[in-house]
Amino acid sequence: MLKIWGRSNSNNVKKVLWCAAEAGIAYERIDVGGAYGGLDRPEFAALNPNQTIPVVEDSDLVLWESNAIVRYIASRYAPGMLYADDPSRRALADLWMDWASLTFLPPFITIFQGLVRTPPAQRDMEAIDAAVARAARLLTIADDQLARQPYLSGASLGMGDIPLGVLIHAWFTLPIERPDLPNLARWYDQLLTRPAYQKLVAQPLS
Ligand SMILES: N[C@@H](CCC(=O)N[C@@H](CS)C(=O)NCC(=O)O)C(=O)O
């Protein structure tokens, strides 16, 4: 059985849990990181020298880096469904995975860490407001894409939806000013109808 290391409120762990659930595979999850600690234990550092979560063990295979794990689970356990057979479609899904993590994540982290994990008196509101404005500008790009197709991966849910899909729950939940992005809102509403997303991603922020 797949073993997933990481606390369930980590956005990067949520990607892996949601992907595994959509792929329909059983897994065991072990709480490490955050309040649970344990990342500096030698057994964990031997699995992931970065000492970060998530980590996945599948028989002899050990993987870290959440997007690499999502690609692995999708290709191994949900080919033709979460992992497109067609190289062009797959490349576009890859594009949205990378965009979520390399372009959207930096301003998102400023907002999320600032408003969820920092006490009010210690918040840098100037930095948070600038990050909200940047994130809102970036999300118009995703909104444009979602005007052309139901999901970032194409006609149906795929791995390309997973990284931004996890972050977007916080975007629509946080007490921030959001521009009207109807296609993004419609996509989020569709994700919310999925039992796996509801259970593993759309939880109170912590
Ligand atoms: N690029 C890595 C980032 C991993 C990462 O930074 N994980 C965070 C949680 S989201 C972590 O391990 N934080 C330390 C902790 O939870 O104690 C990935 O996508 O897996």
PDB file of C-alpha atoms in Angstrom, residues 14 17-24 27 157 166 191-203:
ATOM      1  CA  LYS A  14      -3.129  17.841   0.028  1.00  0.00           C
ATOM      2  CA  LEU A  17      -3.854  12.943  -0.993  1.00  0.00           C
ATOM      3  CA  TRP A  18      -6.365  14.355  -3.467  1.00  0.00           C
ATOM      4  CA  CYS A  19      -4.546  12.804  -6.433  1.00  0.00           C
ATOM      5  CA  ALA A  20      -4.387   9.384  -4.751  1.00  0.00           C
ATOM      6  CA  ALA A  21      -8.088   9.563  -3.888  1.00  0.00           C
ATOM      7  CA  GLU A  22      -9.080  10.559  -7.434  1.00  0.00           C
ATOM      8  CA  ALA A  23      -6.922   7.694  -8.740  1.00  0.00           C
ATOM      9  CA  GLY A  24      -8.863   5.384  -6.423  1.00  0.00           C
ATOM     10  CA  TYR A  27      -2.896   4.689   1.103  1.00  0.00           C
ATOM     11  CA  LEU A 157     -10.202  16.756 -14.371  1.00  0.00           C
ATOM     12  CA  VAL A 166      -5.481  22.998  -3.830  1.00  0.00           C
ATOM     13  CA  LEU A 191     -14.108  20.937  -7.733  1.00  0.00           C
ATOM     14  CA  LEU A 192     -16.261  21.336  -4.623  1.00  0.00           C
ATOM     15  CA  THR A 193     -18.734  18.787  -6.004  1.00  0.00           C
ATOM     16  CA  ARG A 194     -16.024  16.091  -5.917  1.00  0.00           C
ATOM     17  CA  PRO A 195     -16.113  14.055  -2.688  1.00  0.00           C
ATOM     18  CA  ALA A 196     -12.309  13.663  -2.603  1.00  0.00           C
ATOM     19  CA  TYR A 197     -11.761  17.425  -2.973  1.00  0.00           C
ATOM     20  CA  GLN A 198     -14.396  18.200  -0.370  1.00  0.00           C
ATOM     21  CA  LYS A 199     -12.873  15.773   2.151  1.00  0.00           C
ATOM     22  CA  LEU A 200      -9.148  16.293   1.589  1.00  0.00           C
ATOM     23  CA  VAL A 201      -8.761  19.848   0.274  1.00  0.00           C
ATOM     24  CA  ALA A 202     -11.766  22.035   1.120  1.00  0.00           C
ATOM     25  CA  GLN A 203     -11.238  22.024   4.860  1.00  0.00           C
TER      26      GLN A 203
END
